[in-house]
Amino acid sequence: SKGGFPHFMLKEIFDQPKVLRDCMRGRLFAKTSDEEKRSGRNNDVNDNDVVLSAVKNNKDRLMSAKRFIIVACGTSWHAGLIGKQLIERYCQIPVEVDYASEFRYRDPIIYPTDVVIAISQSGETADTLAAIELAKSKGACVFGIVNAVGSSIARQTDTGIYIHVGPEIGVASTKAFTGQLTCLTLLALCLGHCKGTISKDEYDEMIQELAVIPDKMEQVLKLNDAIKTISRTYTYATNFLYLGRGWNYPVALEGALKLKEISYIHAEGYPAAEMKHGPIALVDDRMPVLFVATHHKQYQKIVSNMEEVKARGGHIIAIITEGDTEIPKIANECIEVPQTLAPLAPLLTVIPLQLLAYHVAVCKGLNVDQPRNLAKSVTVE
Ligand code: M6R
């Protein structure tokens, strides 16, 4: 059921805080404050920890991996790009991310010391399944991050973790994406902790922050009406650019995919610094540019990119961190998300992009849950 929402997609966007709590239950243990302990609440939690039985039971294999290769399609591939950054940072293992369709036909070099991570919501994507078979035939260990319990991919993988965000009905993937990011974060933290490649301080800080992400998502969802209003301005657009850097670069790709698939507006996602290597030629007063520009490491760089767009008459929408006073002076529209740690920012910044695509599509009178030419599970190549 749509639970009172007009479309499954909107319901699934709003489901995210709850389903992420489900995804983290029994896996993420965040130390409660001394005050809560004194009052007797949650006094069974003594320390911050991430517990994944798939890691515990395959510790040697995972810890001795020389390389991880992530294979996926579409939105799941975007999650993989963030997964690469998480695993490289916290586990100090090189990670490659491949489209399953490219991987399977390229005759890729795969060693028995590799771990291949297959990410899929449906667990039935034909190319991802074929990539798994290939990896297994070369002796690699295959780790699944899958939503659909008992699906073909879940059965084919050697081990893995379920996303546990409940069935996703809308063709545009939303809660599965944030669930995949959460699972990848848990995996990187758990493995990094086992390997000793993450400091205790960083481990604690990430766990504490991940535990409050669902609350912060609830705050972002309160922007729904404001985003609905903003969306009305953009139904005219035939092209859109989505730009981000670092952790938010895959979010830009994901936001552009959402707009393409349900609003039928051509949108390109790009790493913001690449703009001047080509796409900037497209910018004029009919070309809206969306920047994902939270207040993290490359903030000043992205502000410069924004100024370049502004100088060419581009219309700017910016996803910013609450309290930012600089970007509102440049951008035409700003959407504020709560402050969080950079690696967790995508969990918050993607939500306004999901809502924007949704409202633009609704405004245009389109079939949001079943866009033309698309199927929920791509079981053919
Ligand atoms: O079920 P999967 O995660 O394997 O599906 C992969 C893609 O087909 C899927 O993410 C697709 O890109 C979505 N429609 C995006 O919203």
Tab-separated table of C-alpha atoms and ligand atoms in Angstrom:
chain	number	residue	atom	x	y	z
A	1	SER	CA	0.000	0.000	0.000
A	2	LYS	CA	1.012	3.563	-0.585
A	3	GLY	CA	0.372	4.387	3.067
A	4	GLY	CA	-1.637	7.510	2.236
A	5	PHE	CA	0.916	8.874	-0.224
A	6	PRO	CA	-0.118	9.567	-3.833
A	7	HIS	CA	2.741	7.499	-5.235
A	8	PHE	CA	5.014	4.681	-4.089
A	9	MET	CA	8.015	6.824	-4.902
A	10	LEU	CA	7.000	9.536	-2.444
A	11	LYS	CA	6.176	6.937	0.203
A	12	GLU	CA	9.569	5.306	-0.278
A	13	ILE	CA	11.369	8.653	-0.038
A	14	PHE	CA	9.559	9.326	3.240
A	15	ASP	CA	10.217	5.773	4.448
A	16	GLN	CA	13.948	6.400	4.509
A	17	PRO	CA	14.499	7.367	8.163
A	18	LYS	CA	12.530	4.361	9.367
A	19	VAL	CA	14.008	1.808	6.985
A	20	LEU	CA	17.543	2.962	7.663
A	21	ARG	CA	16.918	2.331	11.349
A	22	ASP	CA	15.796	-1.189	10.312
A	23	CYS	CA	18.919	-1.577	8.183
A	24	MET	CA	21.174	-0.638	11.104
A	25	ARG	CA	19.305	-2.631	13.767
A	26	GLY	CA	21.449	-5.373	15.279
A	27	ARG	CA	24.452	-4.108	13.320
A	28	LEU	CA	25.219	-0.632	14.590
A	29	PHE	CA	25.705	-0.116	18.300
A	30	ALA	CA	26.164	3.477	19.305
A	31	LYS	CA	27.281	4.192	22.829
A	32	THR	CA	24.618	6.050	24.717
A	33	SER	CA	25.376	9.127	26.776
A	34	ASP	CA	26.298	8.825	30.445
A	35	GLU	CA	23.059	10.516	31.376
A	36	GLU	CA	21.010	7.890	29.531
A	37	LYS	CA	23.024	5.162	31.233
A	38	ARG	CA	22.416	6.684	34.655
A	39	SER	CA	18.703	6.862	33.974
A	40	GLY	CA	18.800	3.165	33.091
A	41	ARG	CA	17.989	3.576	29.398
A	42	ASN	CA	19.998	1.550	26.890
A	43	ASN	CA	22.359	0.448	29.637
A	44	ASP	CA	23.229	-2.680	27.679
A	45	VAL	CA	25.294	-0.625	25.245
A	46	ASN	CA	28.811	-0.214	26.526
A	47	ASP	CA	30.770	0.758	23.499
A	48	ASN	CA	30.489	1.854	19.910
A	49	ASP	CA	30.587	-1.055	17.538
A	50	VAL	CA	29.564	-2.390	14.160
A	51	VAL	CA	28.726	-6.080	14.086
A	52	LEU	CA	28.285	-7.862	10.761
A	53	SER	CA	28.139	-11.637	10.825
A	54	ALA	CA	29.186	-11.746	7.151
A	55	VAL	CA	32.448	-10.078	8.143
A	56	LYS	CA	32.921	-12.127	11.286
A	57	ASN	CA	32.380	-15.405	9.416
A	58	ASN	CA	34.638	-14.494	6.478
A	59	LYS	CA	37.209	-12.472	8.330
A	60	ASP	CA	40.355	-14.077	6.909
A	61	ARG	CA	39.146	-13.920	3.320
A	62	LEU	CA	38.047	-10.306	3.581
A	63	MET	CA	41.029	-9.124	5.565
A	64	SER	CA	43.530	-10.685	3.197
A	65	ALA	CA	41.873	-9.268	0.063
A	66	LYS	CA	44.341	-7.369	-2.102
A	67	ARG	CA	41.615	-5.554	-4.010
A	68	PHE	CA	37.865	-5.043	-4.013
A	69	ILE	CA	35.903	-4.771	-7.245
A	70	ILE	CA	32.386	-3.386	-7.033
A	71	VAL	CA	29.980	-4.402	-9.811
A	72	ALA	CA	26.471	-2.973	-10.221
A	73	CYS	CA	24.155	-1.072	-12.574
A	74	GLY	CA	22.301	2.248	-12.424
A	75	THR	CA	21.636	3.636	-8.979
A	76	SER	CA	23.419	0.695	-7.356
A	77	TRP	CA	26.535	1.618	-9.345
A	78	HIS	CA	26.300	5.158	-7.957
A	79	ALA	CA	26.229	3.682	-4.450
A	80	GLY	CA	29.308	1.699	-5.463
A	81	LEU	CA	31.215	4.901	-6.268
A	82	ILE	CA	30.670	6.051	-2.704
A	83	GLY	CA	31.477	2.552	-1.439
A	84	LYS	CA	34.874	2.815	-3.122
A	85	GLN	CA	35.686	5.978	-1.193
A	86	LEU	CA	34.499	4.419	2.083
A	87	ILE	CA	36.456	1.170	1.715
A	88	GLU	CA	39.626	2.853	0.484
A	89	ARG	CA	39.521	5.340	3.321
A	90	TYR	CA	38.705	3.037	6.199
A	91	CYS	CA	40.181	-0.288	5.027
A	92	GLN	CA	43.161	0.917	2.983
A	93	ILE	CA	42.345	-1.537	0.199
A	94	PRO	CA	42.212	-0.392	-3.448
A	95	VAL	CA	38.707	-0.557	-4.896
A	96	GLU	CA	37.571	-0.552	-8.510
A	97	VAL	CA	33.976	0.166	-9.496
A	98	ASP	CA	32.662	-1.273	-12.708
A	99	TYR	CA	29.381	-1.336	-14.557
A	100	ALA	CA	28.431	-5.018	-14.428
A	101	SER	CA	27.703	-4.933	-18.163
A	102	GLU	CA	31.203	-3.652	-18.978
A	103	PHE	CA	32.956	-5.920	-16.507
A	104	ARG	CA	31.403	-9.116	-17.804
A	105	TYR	CA	32.331	-8.548	-21.442
A	106	ARG	CA	35.776	-7.005	-20.964
A	107	ASP	CA	37.598	-10.172	-20.019
A	108	PRO	CA	38.671	-8.464	-16.791
A	109	ILE	CA	41.697	-9.483	-14.772
A	110	ILE	CA	40.380	-11.158	-11.634
A	111	TYR	CA	42.585	-12.803	-8.991
A	112	PRO	CA	41.506	-15.331	-6.369
A	113	THR	CA	42.664	-12.752	-3.817
A	114	ASP	CA	40.024	-10.278	-5.039
A	115	VAL	CA	36.721	-9.691	-3.333
A	116	VAL	CA	33.933	-8.731	-5.713
A	117	ILE	CA	31.061	-6.785	-4.178
A	118	ALA	CA	27.803	-7.038	-6.111
A	119	ILE	CA	25.234	-4.369	-5.260
A	120	SER	CA	21.610	-4.796	-6.306
A	121	GLN	CA	18.190	-3.793	-5.052
A	122	SER	CA	16.216	-6.414	-6.969
A	123	GLY	CA	18.834	-9.141	-6.849
A	124	GLU	CA	17.743	-10.093	-10.370
A	125	THR	CA	19.701	-7.746	-12.646
A	126	ALA	CA	20.980	-9.925	-15.505
A	127	ASP	CA	24.319	-8.170	-16.025
A	128	THR	CA	25.150	-8.140	-12.312
A	129	LEU	CA	24.307	-11.822	-12.055
A	130	ALA	CA	26.554	-12.629	-15.031
A	131	ALA	CA	29.386	-10.544	-13.514
A	132	ILE	CA	29.106	-12.607	-10.314
A	133	GLU	CA	29.292	-15.873	-12.227
A	134	LEU	CA	32.415	-14.669	-14.016
A	135	ALA	CA	34.071	-13.541	-10.772
A	136	LYS	CA	33.298	-16.875	-9.134
A	137	SER	CA	34.688	-18.816	-12.086
A	138	LYS	CA	38.004	-16.999	-11.515
A	139	GLY	CA	38.048	-17.905	-7.852
A	140	ALA	CA	37.177	-14.492	-6.366
A	141	CYS	CA	35.038	-14.256	-3.253
A	142	VAL	CA	31.699	-12.573	-4.010
A	143	PHE	CA	30.033	-10.421	-1.373
A	144	GLY	CA	26.437	-9.322	-2.026
A	145	ILE	CA	24.690	-6.154	-0.901
A	146	VAL	CA	21.141	-6.997	-1.899
A	147	ASN	CA	17.658	-5.905	-0.902
A	148	ALA	CA	15.388	-8.681	-2.215
A	149	VAL	CA	15.690	-11.600	0.194
A	150	GLY	CA	16.226	-14.970	-1.502
A	151	SER	CA	16.755	-13.354	-4.930
A	152	SER	CA	19.072	-14.862	-7.560
A	153	ILE	CA	21.994	-12.583	-6.648
A	154	ALA	CA	21.541	-13.247	-2.944
A	155	ARG	CA	21.706	-16.969	-3.664
A	156	GLN	CA	24.682	-16.779	-5.999
A	157	THR	CA	26.977	-14.741	-3.748
A	158	ASP	CA	29.348	-16.416	-1.250
A	159	THR	CA	28.328	-14.116	1.560
A	160	GLY	CA	26.903	-10.666	2.085
A	161	ILE	CA	24.476	-8.410	3.858
A	162	TYR	CA	20.872	-7.668	3.150
A	163	ILE	CA	19.919	-4.028	2.796
A	164	HIS	CA	16.688	-4.589	4.778
A	165	VAL	CA	14.786	-1.528	3.570
A	166	GLY	CA	11.635	-3.429	2.614
A	167	PRO	CA	10.225	-3.905	-0.896
A	168	GLU	CA	10.854	-1.016	-3.268
A	169	ILE	CA	7.983	-0.622	-5.744
A	170	GLY	CA	8.678	2.710	-7.488
A	171	VAL	CA	10.835	2.180	-10.566
A	172	ALA	CA	13.058	5.048	-9.462
A	173	SER	CA	15.274	3.673	-6.740
A	174	THR	CA	15.303	5.816	-3.594
A	175	LYS	CA	15.370	4.031	-0.246
A	176	ALA	CA	17.440	1.192	-1.711
A	177	PHE	CA	20.166	3.735	-2.540
A	178	THR	CA	20.415	5.133	0.984
A	179	GLY	CA	20.193	1.566	2.321
A	180	GLN	CA	23.085	0.525	0.082
A	181	LEU	CA	25.134	3.486	1.315
A	182	THR	CA	24.392	2.527	4.898
A	183	CYS	CA	25.463	-1.085	4.288
A	184	LEU	CA	28.652	0.026	2.557
A	185	THR	CA	29.423	2.346	5.469
A	186	LEU	CA	28.846	-0.466	7.982
A	187	LEU	CA	31.028	-2.811	5.936
A	188	ALA	CA	33.879	-0.301	5.635
A	189	LEU	CA	33.754	0.510	9.348
A	190	CYS	CA	33.531	-3.114	10.467
A	191	LEU	CA	36.332	-4.307	8.218
A	192	GLY	CA	38.491	-1.259	8.911
A	193	HIS	CA	38.089	-1.887	12.629
A	194	CYS	CA	39.115	-5.555	12.236
A	195	LYS	CA	42.126	-4.576	10.134
A	196	GLY	CA	43.131	-1.746	12.443
A	197	THR	CA	43.102	0.708	9.535
A	198	ILE	CA	40.633	3.089	11.159
A	199	SER	CA	41.525	5.012	14.290
A	200	LYS	CA	39.389	4.522	17.388
A	201	ASP	CA	38.403	8.189	17.312
A	202	GLU	CA	37.218	8.082	13.736
A	203	TYR	CA	35.401	4.780	14.293
A	204	ASP	CA	33.578	6.209	17.297
A	205	GLU	CA	32.767	9.462	15.557
A	206	MET	CA	31.347	7.731	12.459
A	207	ILE	CA	29.229	5.345	14.529
A	208	GLN	CA	27.803	8.135	16.663
A	209	GLU	CA	26.958	10.161	13.581
A	210	LEU	CA	25.522	7.267	11.563
A	211	ALA	CA	23.189	6.548	14.464
A	212	VAL	CA	21.618	10.027	14.195
A	213	ILE	CA	21.407	10.141	10.389
A	214	PRO	CA	17.753	8.949	10.372
A	215	ASP	CA	16.843	11.910	12.635
A	216	LYS	CA	18.656	14.280	10.300
A	217	MET	CA	16.852	12.712	7.325
A	218	GLU	CA	13.571	13.529	9.038
A	219	GLN	CA	14.686	17.145	9.144
A	220	VAL	CA	15.480	17.090	5.416
A	221	LEU	CA	12.054	15.624	4.623
A	222	LYS	CA	10.458	18.664	6.244
A	223	LEU	CA	11.685	20.581	3.181
A	224	ASN	CA	9.232	18.699	0.962
A	225	ASP	CA	6.836	21.642	0.522
A	226	ALA	CA	9.636	24.075	-0.204
A	227	ILE	CA	11.106	21.696	-2.798
A	228	LYS	CA	7.659	21.257	-4.344
A	229	THR	CA	7.479	25.029	-4.792
A	230	ILE	CA	10.971	25.178	-6.291
A	231	SER	CA	10.159	22.327	-8.692
A	232	ARG	CA	7.418	24.368	-10.411
A	233	THR	CA	10.070	26.746	-11.716
A	234	TYR	CA	11.881	23.978	-13.573
A	235	THR	CA	9.244	22.142	-15.580
A	236	TYR	CA	10.284	24.298	-18.575
A	237	ALA	CA	13.834	22.909	-18.566
A	238	THR	CA	14.943	20.526	-21.281
A	239	ASN	CA	18.475	20.186	-19.921
A	240	PHE	CA	19.980	20.207	-16.455
A	241	LEU	CA	23.481	19.921	-15.076
A	242	TYR	CA	24.139	18.315	-11.687
A	243	LEU	CA	27.541	18.979	-10.172
A	244	GLY	CA	29.280	17.771	-7.033
A	245	ARG	CA	32.757	16.966	-5.788
A	246	GLY	CA	34.242	14.220	-3.624
A	247	TRP	CA	31.590	12.411	-1.617
A	248	ASN	CA	28.856	14.393	-3.352
A	249	TYR	CA	29.986	13.679	-6.903
A	250	PRO	CA	28.116	10.325	-7.086
A	251	VAL	CA	25.109	12.133	-5.561
A	252	ALA	CA	25.155	14.505	-8.544
A	253	LEU	CA	25.098	11.475	-10.871
A	254	GLU	CA	22.233	9.955	-8.914
A	255	GLY	CA	20.203	13.203	-8.889
A	256	ALA	CA	20.615	13.515	-12.657
A	257	LEU	CA	19.514	9.894	-13.188
A	258	LYS	CA	16.394	10.482	-11.068
A	259	LEU	CA	15.443	13.541	-13.129
A	260	LYS	CA	16.022	11.726	-16.434
A	261	GLU	CA	14.068	8.634	-15.607
A	262	ILE	CA	10.919	10.126	-14.146
A	263	SER	CA	10.789	13.740	-15.401
A	264	TYR	CA	12.127	13.022	-18.911
A	265	ILE	CA	14.438	16.007	-18.640
A	266	HIS	CA	17.900	15.486	-19.994
A	267	ALA	CA	20.259	15.827	-17.057
A	268	GLU	CA	23.966	15.240	-16.819
A	269	GLY	CA	25.827	14.581	-13.617
A	270	TYR	CA	29.454	15.629	-13.535
A	271	PRO	CA	32.286	16.089	-11.061
A	272	ALA	CA	32.167	19.881	-10.675
A	273	ALA	CA	35.810	20.427	-11.627
A	274	GLU	CA	35.234	18.719	-14.982
A	275	MET	CA	32.743	21.442	-15.901
A	276	LYS	CA	35.397	23.616	-17.425
A	277	HIS	CA	36.611	20.743	-19.587
A	278	GLY	CA	33.480	20.851	-21.709
A	279	PRO	CA	30.006	21.147	-20.180
A	280	ILE	CA	30.424	24.832	-19.306
A	281	ALA	CA	29.924	25.550	-23.010
A	282	LEU	CA	26.289	24.543	-22.500
A	283	VAL	CA	25.586	27.038	-19.735
A	284	ASP	CA	23.211	29.884	-20.527
A	285	ASP	CA	20.078	31.341	-18.957
A	286	ARG	CA	18.026	28.321	-20.081
A	287	MET	CA	20.320	25.815	-18.378
A	288	PRO	CA	19.669	25.228	-14.677
A	289	VAL	CA	22.681	23.931	-12.773
A	290	LEU	CA	22.269	22.075	-9.513
A	291	PHE	CA	25.261	22.042	-7.171
A	292	VAL	CA	25.629	19.637	-4.274
A	293	ALA	CA	27.828	21.886	-2.153
A	294	THR	CA	27.936	20.941	1.496
A	295	HIS	CA	30.467	22.553	3.801
A	296	HIS	CA	33.301	20.056	3.539
A	297	LYS	CA	36.841	19.809	2.190
A	298	GLN	CA	36.314	21.108	-1.346
A	299	TYR	CA	33.785	23.767	-0.427
A	300	GLN	CA	35.731	26.798	-1.682
A	301	LYS	CA	36.495	25.026	-4.952
A	302	ILE	CA	32.833	24.367	-5.608
A	303	VAL	CA	31.956	27.963	-4.743
A	304	SER	CA	34.372	29.027	-7.516
A	305	ASN	CA	32.658	26.647	-9.948
A	306	MET	CA	29.357	28.211	-8.968
A	307	GLU	CA	30.644	31.698	-9.666
A	308	GLU	CA	31.726	30.587	-13.124
A	309	VAL	CA	28.213	29.347	-13.866
A	310	LYS	CA	26.675	32.513	-12.472
A	311	ALA	CA	28.909	34.682	-14.682
A	312	ARG	CA	27.418	32.900	-17.705
A	313	GLY	CA	23.824	33.534	-16.675
A	314	GLY	CA	23.158	29.972	-15.442
A	315	HIS	CA	20.322	29.437	-12.983
A	316	ILE	CA	21.711	27.845	-9.800
A	317	ILE	CA	20.069	25.540	-7.274
A	318	ALA	CA	22.389	24.601	-4.410
A	319	ILE	CA	22.165	21.916	-1.765
A	320	ILE	CA	24.076	23.459	1.144
A	321	THR	CA	24.867	22.899	4.792
A	322	GLU	CA	22.580	24.622	7.289
A	323	GLY	CA	23.944	28.005	8.285
A	324	ASP	CA	25.978	28.572	5.111
A	325	THR	CA	25.957	32.300	4.409
A	326	GLU	CA	28.221	32.415	1.360
A	327	ILE	CA	26.383	30.326	-1.237
A	328	PRO	CA	22.967	31.998	-0.665
A	329	LYS	CA	24.575	35.173	-2.033
A	330	ILE	CA	25.371	33.378	-5.312
A	331	ALA	CA	22.680	30.746	-5.898
A	332	ASN	CA	19.107	31.419	-7.020
A	333	GLU	CA	17.685	28.713	-4.772
A	334	CYS	CA	19.241	27.062	-1.721
A	335	ILE	CA	18.133	23.891	0.023
A	336	GLU	CA	19.727	23.419	3.455
A	337	VAL	CA	20.599	20.045	4.952
A	338	PRO	CA	21.900	19.483	8.508
A	339	GLN	CA	25.632	19.374	9.167
A	340	THR	CA	27.156	15.900	9.140
A	341	LEU	CA	30.504	14.156	8.531
A	342	ALA	CA	31.588	14.299	4.877
A	343	PRO	CA	31.376	10.520	4.211
A	344	LEU	CA	27.766	10.530	5.432
A	345	ALA	CA	26.690	13.666	3.545
A	346	PRO	CA	25.286	11.679	0.562
A	347	LEU	CA	22.666	10.131	2.864
A	348	LEU	CA	21.238	13.619	3.371
A	349	THR	CA	22.040	15.438	0.128
A	350	VAL	CA	20.383	12.853	-2.106
A	351	ILE	CA	16.958	13.352	-0.502
A	352	PRO	CA	16.279	16.842	-1.926
A	353	LEU	CA	17.306	15.518	-5.345
A	354	GLN	CA	14.851	12.617	-5.081
A	355	LEU	CA	12.102	15.057	-4.062
A	356	LEU	CA	12.976	17.524	-6.813
A	357	ALA	CA	12.764	14.840	-9.529
A	358	TYR	CA	9.507	13.590	-8.023
A	359	HIS	CA	7.802	16.986	-7.913
A	360	VAL	CA	8.980	18.051	-11.368
A	361	ALA	CA	7.533	14.796	-12.760
A	362	VAL	CA	4.240	15.244	-10.897
A	363	CYS	CA	4.029	18.850	-12.115
A	364	LYS	CA	4.460	17.605	-15.658
A	365	GLY	CA	1.660	15.070	-15.126
A	366	LEU	CA	3.934	12.064	-15.642
A	367	ASN	CA	3.604	8.506	-14.365
A	368	VAL	CA	6.074	8.672	-11.515
A	369	ASP	CA	5.950	5.077	-10.368
A	370	GLN	CA	6.115	3.543	-13.820
A	371	PRO	CA	8.019	5.797	-16.178
A	372	ARG	CA	7.928	4.937	-19.871
A	373	ASN	CA	10.360	2.359	-21.244
A	374	LEU	CA	11.621	1.291	-17.797
A	375	ALA	CA	11.207	-1.885	-15.758
A	376	LYS	CA	11.879	-2.289	-12.063
A	377	SER	CA	14.121	-5.306	-12.611
A	378	VAL	CA	16.268	-5.435	-15.709
A	379	THR	CA	16.381	-9.191	-16.166
A	380	VAL	CA	17.442	-9.029	-19.801
A	381	GLU	CA	20.701	-7.558	-21.079
B	1	M6R	O1	17.950	-3.970	-8.873
B	1	M6R	P1	19.278	-3.325	-9.160
B	1	M6R	O2	19.773	-2.487	-8.057
B	1	M6R	O3	20.308	-4.318	-9.625
B	1	M6R	O4	18.967	-2.376	-10.392
B	1	M6R	C1	19.948	-1.612	-11.033
B	1	M6R	C2	19.329	-0.564	-11.910
B	1	M6R	O5	18.527	-1.131	-12.899
B	1	M6R	C3	18.485	0.438	-11.110
B	1	M6R	O6	19.206	1.032	-10.073
B	1	M6R	C4	17.936	1.550	-12.026
B	1	M6R	O7	18.988	2.353	-12.506
B	1	M6R	C5	16.895	2.384	-11.285
B	1	M6R	N1	15.711	2.526	-12.076
B	1	M6R	C6	17.373	3.744	-10.906
B	1	M6R	O8	16.414	4.499	-10.273
